[in-house]
Amino acid sequence: MKTRRFVMAGVMAALLAGGAGTAVALGGDTSATTAAQQRTGTPAAASTEATRLATAQAEAVAAAQAARGPRVVRPYEPVEIGQGAKMGLLPQGQQNYVVAWNDYAASVERAKGLVGDSIRPNSLSGGVNTDGDDVLFTGAFRTHTVPARITVRIGDGAVRDAGMLKLPGNPGWGTYHLDAAGEGPLVETVRVTAYGPDGAELARLAFDPAPAGGR
């Protein structure tokens, strides 16, 4: 059975540290040979440099794709967000959206009578949907500037880009979602960060998962 837990949290300071690659040599002592190859520009050194450039280019492309901003959707439009769930944004209320696995239309009709989450300006809300080891993060943003990117990080793990949705025009809010199948059970702090088109931080949210067996 799917279980949903929405967590609201205040602003918390969190630094997102990047990772560094490590080269491992197998077999005998190759340090002298490697140093000589790098100095003389041998094929091995050229291959290493080509790999590094290809990796950097792929990362740059991924970052550019992630920074395109939210996808604009119609009111009530069902959007597949992973693990069989659909997300829809409603024009009624404030930051009003649904996440449904079954009978999406009925979920939307029920939500039309709700006011939605009236979260503070320049802040994020967060929700965690779990099914065994599968985790689905969902939430809303309310920011003066439309985020170009929203990331989710579990503990000291990798920084992952979330998908984003917004209604047409400038409603001042939107939603995000990240399918983290196989990442559970959650035991470390979750950090969600929204960035503007210039890379500046717009809002952040941090929350700890519920203890095992907790409600």
PDB file of C-alpha atoms in Angstrom:
ATOM      1  CA  MET A   1       0.000   0.000   0.000  1.00  0.00           C
ATOM      2  CA  LYS A   2       1.246   3.477  -0.808  1.00  0.00           C
ATOM      3  CA  THR A   3       1.708   5.742   2.175  1.00  0.00           C
ATOM      4  CA  ARG A   4       1.978   9.492   1.921  1.00  0.00           C
ATOM      5  CA  ARG A   5       3.638  11.835   4.376  1.00  0.00           C
ATOM      6  CA  PHE A   6       3.809  15.543   3.686  1.00  0.00           C
ATOM      7  CA  VAL A   7       6.380  17.409   5.718  1.00  0.00           C
ATOM      8  CA  MET A   8       6.496  21.153   6.181  1.00  0.00           C
ATOM      9  CA  ALA A   9       9.735  22.593   7.457  1.00  0.00           C
ATOM     10  CA  GLY A  10      11.371  25.966   7.944  1.00  0.00           C
ATOM     11  CA  VAL A  11      14.441  27.252   6.182  1.00  0.00           C
ATOM     12  CA  MET A  12      17.632  25.393   7.108  1.00  0.00           C
ATOM     13  CA  ALA A  13      21.189  26.111   6.017  1.00  0.00           C
ATOM     14  CA  ALA A  14      22.695  23.331   3.932  1.00  0.00           C
ATOM     15  CA  LEU A  15      25.790  23.282   1.754  1.00  0.00           C
ATOM     16  CA  LEU A  16      25.708  21.082  -1.317  1.00  0.00           C
ATOM     17  CA  ALA A  17      29.194  19.675  -1.858  1.00  0.00           C
ATOM     18  CA  GLY A  18      30.324  18.299  -5.196  1.00  0.00           C
ATOM     19  CA  GLY A  19      32.136  14.993  -5.585  1.00  0.00           C
ATOM     20  CA  ALA A  20      35.581  14.372  -7.038  1.00  0.00           C
ATOM     21  CA  GLY A  21      36.576  11.412  -9.163  1.00  0.00           C
ATOM     22  CA  THR A  22      39.325   8.997  -8.165  1.00  0.00           C
ATOM     23  CA  ALA A  23      41.515   7.007 -10.524  1.00  0.00           C
ATOM     24  CA  VAL A  24      42.525   3.508  -9.404  1.00  0.00           C
ATOM     25  CA  ALA A  25      45.454   1.610 -10.913  1.00  0.00           C
ATOM     26  CA  LEU A  26      45.340  -2.177 -10.919  1.00  0.00           C
ATOM     27  CA  GLY A  27      48.364  -4.451 -10.919  1.00  0.00           C
ATOM     28  CA  GLY A  28      51.976  -3.397 -10.265  1.00  0.00           C
ATOM     29  CA  ASP A  29      53.471   0.012  -9.580  1.00  0.00           C
ATOM     30  CA  THR A  30      52.389   2.182 -12.515  1.00  0.00           C
ATOM     31  CA  SER A  31      52.835   5.613 -10.981  1.00  0.00           C
ATOM     32  CA  ALA A  32      56.135   6.332 -12.762  1.00  0.00           C
ATOM     33  CA  THR A  33      54.781   5.130 -16.104  1.00  0.00           C
ATOM     34  CA  THR A  34      51.596   7.179 -15.714  1.00  0.00           C
ATOM     35  CA  ALA A  35      53.584  10.321 -14.868  1.00  0.00           C
ATOM     36  CA  ALA A  36      55.809   9.806 -17.910  1.00  0.00           C
ATOM     37  CA  GLN A  37      52.811   9.257 -20.163  1.00  0.00           C
ATOM     38  CA  GLN A  38      51.206  12.470 -18.968  1.00  0.00           C
ATOM     39  CA  ARG A  39      54.448  14.397 -19.581  1.00  0.00           C
ATOM     40  CA  THR A  40      55.028  12.989 -23.046  1.00  0.00           C
ATOM     41  CA  GLY A  41      51.417  13.019 -24.215  1.00  0.00           C
ATOM     42  CA  THR A  42      51.216   9.288 -24.939  1.00  0.00           C
ATOM     43  CA  PRO A  43      47.946   7.664 -26.108  1.00  0.00           C
ATOM     44  CA  ALA A  44      47.046   6.717 -22.526  1.00  0.00           C
ATOM     45  CA  ALA A  45      47.228  10.350 -21.415  1.00  0.00           C
ATOM     46  CA  ALA A  46      45.284  11.487 -24.475  1.00  0.00           C
ATOM     47  CA  SER A  47      42.608   8.889 -23.780  1.00  0.00           C
ATOM     48  CA  THR A  48      42.308  10.065 -20.174  1.00  0.00           C
ATOM     49  CA  GLU A  49      41.963  13.681 -21.271  1.00  0.00           C
ATOM     50  CA  ALA A  50      39.344  12.761 -23.874  1.00  0.00           C
ATOM     51  CA  THR A  51      37.345  10.886 -21.252  1.00  0.00           C
ATOM     52  CA  ARG A  52      37.541  13.847 -18.880  1.00  0.00           C
ATOM     53  CA  LEU A  53      36.354  16.256 -21.569  1.00  0.00           C
ATOM     54  CA  ALA A  54      33.517  13.940 -22.610  1.00  0.00           C
ATOM     55  CA  THR A  55      32.379  13.636 -18.987  1.00  0.00           C
ATOM     56  CA  ALA A  56      32.509  17.408 -18.477  1.00  0.00           C
ATOM     57  CA  GLN A  57      30.519  17.957 -21.675  1.00  0.00           C
ATOM     58  CA  ALA A  58      27.869  15.413 -20.635  1.00  0.00           C
ATOM     59  CA  GLU A  59      27.543  17.076 -17.227  1.00  0.00           C
ATOM     60  CA  ALA A  60      27.181  20.497 -18.852  1.00  0.00           C
ATOM     61  CA  VAL A  61      24.439  19.209 -21.166  1.00  0.00           C
ATOM     62  CA  ALA A  62      22.604  17.598 -18.245  1.00  0.00           C
ATOM     63  CA  ALA A  63      22.812  20.811 -16.220  1.00  0.00           C
ATOM     64  CA  ALA A  64      21.508  22.859 -19.158  1.00  0.00           C
ATOM     65  CA  GLN A  65      18.597  20.503 -19.666  1.00  0.00           C
ATOM     66  CA  ALA A  66      17.758  20.585 -15.956  1.00  0.00           C
ATOM     67  CA  ALA A  67      17.799  24.401 -15.909  1.00  0.00           C
ATOM     68  CA  ARG A  68      15.039  24.890 -18.455  1.00  0.00           C
ATOM     69  CA  GLY A  69      12.486  25.616 -15.770  1.00  0.00           C
ATOM     70  CA  PRO A  70       9.060  24.116 -15.095  1.00  0.00           C
ATOM     71  CA  ARG A  71       6.949  22.409 -17.708  1.00  0.00           C
ATOM     72  CA  VAL A  72       3.783  24.417 -18.316  1.00  0.00           C
ATOM     73  CA  VAL A  73       0.648  22.287 -17.987  1.00  0.00           C
ATOM     74  CA  ARG A  74      -3.076  22.911 -18.311  1.00  0.00           C
ATOM     75  CA  PRO A  75      -5.239  23.060 -15.176  1.00  0.00           C
ATOM     76  CA  TYR A  76      -6.191  19.521 -14.094  1.00  0.00           C
ATOM     77  CA  GLU A  77      -3.892  17.937 -16.708  1.00  0.00           C
ATOM     78  CA  PRO A  78      -2.675  14.521 -15.448  1.00  0.00           C
ATOM     79  CA  VAL A  79       1.120  14.179 -15.629  1.00  0.00           C
ATOM     80  CA  GLU A  80       2.867  10.847 -15.095  1.00  0.00           C
ATOM     81  CA  ILE A  81       5.556  11.326 -12.433  1.00  0.00           C
ATOM     82  CA  GLY A  82       6.673   7.732 -11.855  1.00  0.00           C
ATOM     83  CA  GLN A  83       5.644   4.645  -9.892  1.00  0.00           C
ATOM     84  CA  GLY A  84       2.152   4.799 -11.388  1.00  0.00           C
ATOM     85  CA  ALA A  85       1.374   8.208  -9.879  1.00  0.00           C
ATOM     86  CA  LYS A  86      -0.193  11.191 -11.654  1.00  0.00           C
ATOM     87  CA  MET A  87       0.201  14.807 -10.591  1.00  0.00           C
ATOM     88  CA  GLY A  88      -2.217  17.592 -11.477  1.00  0.00           C
ATOM     89  CA  LEU A  89      -2.318  21.310 -10.678  1.00  0.00           C
ATOM     90  CA  LEU A  90      -5.567  23.102  -9.860  1.00  0.00           C
ATOM     91  CA  PRO A  91      -6.360  26.802 -10.384  1.00  0.00           C
ATOM     92  CA  GLN A  92      -8.601  26.804  -7.289  1.00  0.00           C
ATOM     93  CA  GLY A  93      -6.979  27.681  -3.985  1.00  0.00           C
ATOM     94  CA  GLN A  94      -3.319  28.260  -3.222  1.00  0.00           C
ATOM     95  CA  GLN A  95      -0.588  25.801  -4.239  1.00  0.00           C
ATOM     96  CA  ASN A  96      -3.369  23.277  -4.782  1.00  0.00           C
ATOM     97  CA  TYR A  97      -2.347  20.047  -6.495  1.00  0.00           C
ATOM     98  CA  VAL A  98      -3.053  16.320  -6.365  1.00  0.00           C
ATOM     99  CA  VAL A  99      -0.924  13.170  -6.501  1.00  0.00           C
ATOM    100  CA  ALA A 100      -3.031  10.110  -7.278  1.00  0.00           C
ATOM    101  CA  TRP A 101      -2.422   6.447  -8.064  1.00  0.00           C
ATOM    102  CA  ASN A 102      -6.067   5.540  -8.570  1.00  0.00           C
ATOM    103  CA  ASP A 103      -9.086   7.458  -9.896  1.00  0.00           C
ATOM    104  CA  TYR A 104      -7.277  10.664 -10.763  1.00  0.00           C
ATOM    105  CA  ALA A 105     -10.485  12.410 -11.854  1.00  0.00           C
ATOM    106  CA  ALA A 106     -12.140  11.801  -8.474  1.00  0.00           C
ATOM    107  CA  SER A 107      -9.054  13.126  -6.670  1.00  0.00           C
ATOM    108  CA  VAL A 108      -9.217  16.323  -8.706  1.00  0.00           C
ATOM    109  CA  GLU A 109     -12.914  16.809  -7.976  1.00  0.00           C
ATOM    110  CA  ARG A 110     -12.299  16.441  -4.248  1.00  0.00           C
ATOM    111  CA  ALA A 111      -9.378  18.884  -4.375  1.00  0.00           C
ATOM    112  CA  LYS A 112     -11.481  21.571  -6.073  1.00  0.00           C
ATOM    113  CA  GLY A 113     -13.130  22.236  -2.727  1.00  0.00           C
ATOM    114  CA  LEU A 114      -9.809  22.691  -0.908  1.00  0.00           C
ATOM    115  CA  VAL A 115      -7.746  25.825  -0.495  1.00  0.00           C
ATOM    116  CA  GLY A 116      -4.424  24.063  -1.018  1.00  0.00           C
ATOM    117  CA  ASP A 117      -1.172  24.641   0.850  1.00  0.00           C
ATOM    118  CA  SER A 118      -0.739  28.312   1.614  1.00  0.00           C
ATOM    119  CA  ILE A 119       3.018  28.126   2.092  1.00  0.00           C
ATOM    120  CA  ARG A 120       5.135  31.158   2.908  1.00  0.00           C
ATOM    121  CA  PRO A 121       6.552  33.317   0.091  1.00  0.00           C
ATOM    122  CA  ASN A 122       9.901  32.109  -1.229  1.00  0.00           C
ATOM    123  CA  SER A 123       9.602  28.692   0.357  1.00  0.00           C
ATOM    124  CA  LEU A 124       9.035  25.035  -0.468  1.00  0.00           C
ATOM    125  CA  SER A 125       6.727  22.323   0.828  1.00  0.00           C
ATOM    126  CA  GLY A 126       7.714  18.675   0.794  1.00  0.00           C
ATOM    127  CA  GLY A 127       6.014  15.308   0.645  1.00  0.00           C
ATOM    128  CA  VAL A 128       7.329  11.749   0.702  1.00  0.00           C
ATOM    129  CA  ASN A 129       5.418   8.842  -0.787  1.00  0.00           C
ATOM    130  CA  THR A 130       6.881   5.428   0.048  1.00  0.00           C
ATOM    131  CA  ASP A 131       6.251   1.862  -1.036  1.00  0.00           C
ATOM    132  CA  GLY A 132       8.925  -0.426   0.407  1.00  0.00           C
ATOM    133  CA  ASP A 133      12.265   0.816  -0.948  1.00  0.00           C
ATOM    134  CA  ASP A 134      10.603   3.005  -3.584  1.00  0.00           C
ATOM    135  CA  VAL A 135      10.382   6.689  -2.755  1.00  0.00           C
ATOM    136  CA  LEU A 136       8.523   9.434  -4.608  1.00  0.00           C
ATOM    137  CA  PHE A 137       9.222  13.030  -3.595  1.00  0.00           C
ATOM    138  CA  THR A 138       6.582  15.663  -4.322  1.00  0.00           C
ATOM    139  CA  GLY A 139       6.031  19.222  -3.192  1.00  0.00           C
ATOM    140  CA  ALA A 140       5.277  22.799  -4.160  1.00  0.00           C
ATOM    141  CA  PHE A 141       7.287  25.967  -4.598  1.00  0.00           C
ATOM    142  CA  ARG A 142       6.070  29.505  -4.000  1.00  0.00           C
ATOM    143  CA  THR A 143       8.704  31.966  -5.197  1.00  0.00           C
ATOM    144  CA  HIS A 144       8.834  35.468  -6.643  1.00  0.00           C
ATOM    145  CA  THR A 145      11.149  34.152  -9.365  1.00  0.00           C
ATOM    146  CA  VAL A 146      10.219  30.992 -11.249  1.00  0.00           C
ATOM    147  CA  PRO A 147      12.862  28.358 -10.396  1.00  0.00           C
ATOM    148  CA  ALA A 148      15.084  27.181 -13.209  1.00  0.00           C
ATOM    149  CA  ARG A 149      16.049  24.119 -11.202  1.00  0.00           C
ATOM    150  CA  ILE A 150      14.993  22.236  -8.064  1.00  0.00           C
ATOM    151  CA  THR A 151      17.269  19.586  -6.585  1.00  0.00           C
ATOM    152  CA  VAL A 152      16.781  16.845  -4.011  1.00  0.00           C
ATOM    153  CA  ARG A 153      19.579  15.329  -1.943  1.00  0.00           C
ATOM    154  CA  ILE A 154      19.319  12.465   0.542  1.00  0.00           C
ATOM    155  CA  GLY A 155      21.990  12.724   3.246  1.00  0.00           C
ATOM    156  CA  ASP A 156      25.414  12.976   1.618  1.00  0.00           C
ATOM    157  CA  GLY A 157      24.185  11.297  -1.565  1.00  0.00           C
ATOM    158  CA  ALA A 158      24.097  12.647  -5.082  1.00  0.00           C
ATOM    159  CA  VAL A 159      22.259  15.863  -5.910  1.00  0.00           C
ATOM    160  CA  ARG A 160      19.364  14.944  -8.204  1.00  0.00           C
ATOM    161  CA  ASP A 161      17.260  17.239 -10.370  1.00  0.00           C
ATOM    162  CA  ALA A 162      13.518  17.129  -9.809  1.00  0.00           C
ATOM    163  CA  GLY A 163      10.902  17.628 -12.502  1.00  0.00           C
ATOM    164  CA  MET A 164       8.813  20.789 -12.202  1.00  0.00           C
ATOM    165  CA  LEU A 165       5.308  21.801 -13.286  1.00  0.00           C
ATOM    166  CA  LYS A 166       3.463  25.119 -13.352  1.00  0.00           C
ATOM    167  CA  LEU A 167       0.201  26.519 -14.677  1.00  0.00           C
ATOM    168  CA  PRO A 168       0.189  28.998 -17.599  1.00  0.00           C
ATOM    169  CA  GLY A 169       0.970  32.629 -16.913  1.00  0.00           C
ATOM    170  CA  ASN A 170       2.555  33.720 -13.664  1.00  0.00           C
ATOM    171  CA  PRO A 171       0.644  31.984 -10.856  1.00  0.00           C
ATOM    172  CA  GLY A 172       3.580  32.444  -8.456  1.00  0.00           C
ATOM    173  CA  TRP A 173       3.802  28.754  -7.643  1.00  0.00           C
ATOM    174  CA  GLY A 174       4.285  25.309  -9.078  1.00  0.00           C
ATOM    175  CA  THR A 175       5.201  21.773  -8.083  1.00  0.00           C
ATOM    176  CA  TYR A 176       8.186  19.445  -8.221  1.00  0.00           C
ATOM    177  CA  HIS A 177       8.548  15.671  -8.278  1.00  0.00           C
ATOM    178  CA  LEU A 178      11.351  13.103  -8.176  1.00  0.00           C
ATOM    179  CA  ASP A 179      11.028   9.365  -8.704  1.00  0.00           C
ATOM    180  CA  ALA A 180      13.632   7.833  -6.374  1.00  0.00           C
ATOM    181  CA  ALA A 181      12.733   4.180  -6.840  1.00  0.00           C
ATOM    182  CA  GLY A 182      15.035   1.909  -4.837  1.00  0.00           C
ATOM    183  CA  GLU A 183      16.418   4.749  -2.680  1.00  0.00           C
ATOM    184  CA  GLY A 184      14.561   3.758   0.494  1.00  0.00           C
ATOM    185  CA  PRO A 185      14.004   3.253   3.253  1.00  0.00           C
ATOM    186  CA  LEU A 186      14.847   6.857   4.086  1.00  0.00           C
ATOM    187  CA  VAL A 187      17.058   7.255   7.147  1.00  0.00           C
ATOM    188  CA  GLU A 188      18.928  10.504   6.398  1.00  0.00           C
ATOM    189  CA  THR A 189      17.968  14.157   6.134  1.00  0.00           C
ATOM    190  CA  VAL A 190      16.362  15.185   2.847  1.00  0.00           C
ATOM    191  CA  ARG A 191      17.310  18.580   1.399  1.00  0.00           C
ATOM    192  CA  VAL A 192      15.346  20.294  -1.356  1.00  0.00           C
ATOM    193  CA  THR A 193      16.750  23.465  -2.962  1.00  0.00           C
ATOM    194  CA  ALA A 194      15.291  25.789  -5.607  1.00  0.00           C
ATOM    195  CA  TYR A 195      17.574  27.877  -7.852  1.00  0.00           C
ATOM    196  CA  GLY A 196      16.849  30.843 -10.086  1.00  0.00           C
ATOM    197  CA  PRO A 197      17.941  31.252 -13.718  1.00  0.00           C
ATOM    198  CA  ASP A 198      21.177  32.902 -12.532  1.00  0.00           C
ATOM    199  CA  GLY A 199      21.996  29.999 -10.211  1.00  0.00           C
ATOM    200  CA  ALA A 200      21.110  31.929  -7.052  1.00  0.00           C
ATOM    201  CA  GLU A 201      19.319  30.014  -4.324  1.00  0.00           C
ATOM    202  CA  LEU A 202      15.635  30.920  -4.057  1.00  0.00           C
ATOM    203  CA  ALA A 203      14.450  28.626  -1.265  1.00  0.00           C
ATOM    204  CA  ARG A 204      15.456  25.518   0.632  1.00  0.00           C
ATOM    205  CA  LEU A 205      13.764  22.872   2.720  1.00  0.00           C
ATOM    206  CA  ALA A 206      15.242  20.185   4.958  1.00  0.00           C
ATOM    207  CA  PHE A 207      13.412  17.454   6.831  1.00  0.00           C
ATOM    208  CA  ASP A 208      14.180  14.165   8.504  1.00  0.00           C
ATOM    209  CA  PRO A 209      12.253  11.003   7.627  1.00  0.00           C
ATOM    210  CA  ALA A 210       9.912   9.492  10.195  1.00  0.00           C
ATOM    211  CA  PRO A 211      11.498   6.840  12.459  1.00  0.00           C
ATOM    212  CA  ALA A 212      10.918   3.255  11.440  1.00  0.00           C
ATOM    213  CA  GLY A 213       7.389   2.347  12.418  1.00  0.00           C
ATOM    214  CA  GLY A 214       6.607   6.022  13.081  1.00  0.00           C
ATOM    215  CA  ARG A 215       3.505   7.869  11.941  1.00  0.00           C
TER     216      ARG A 215
END
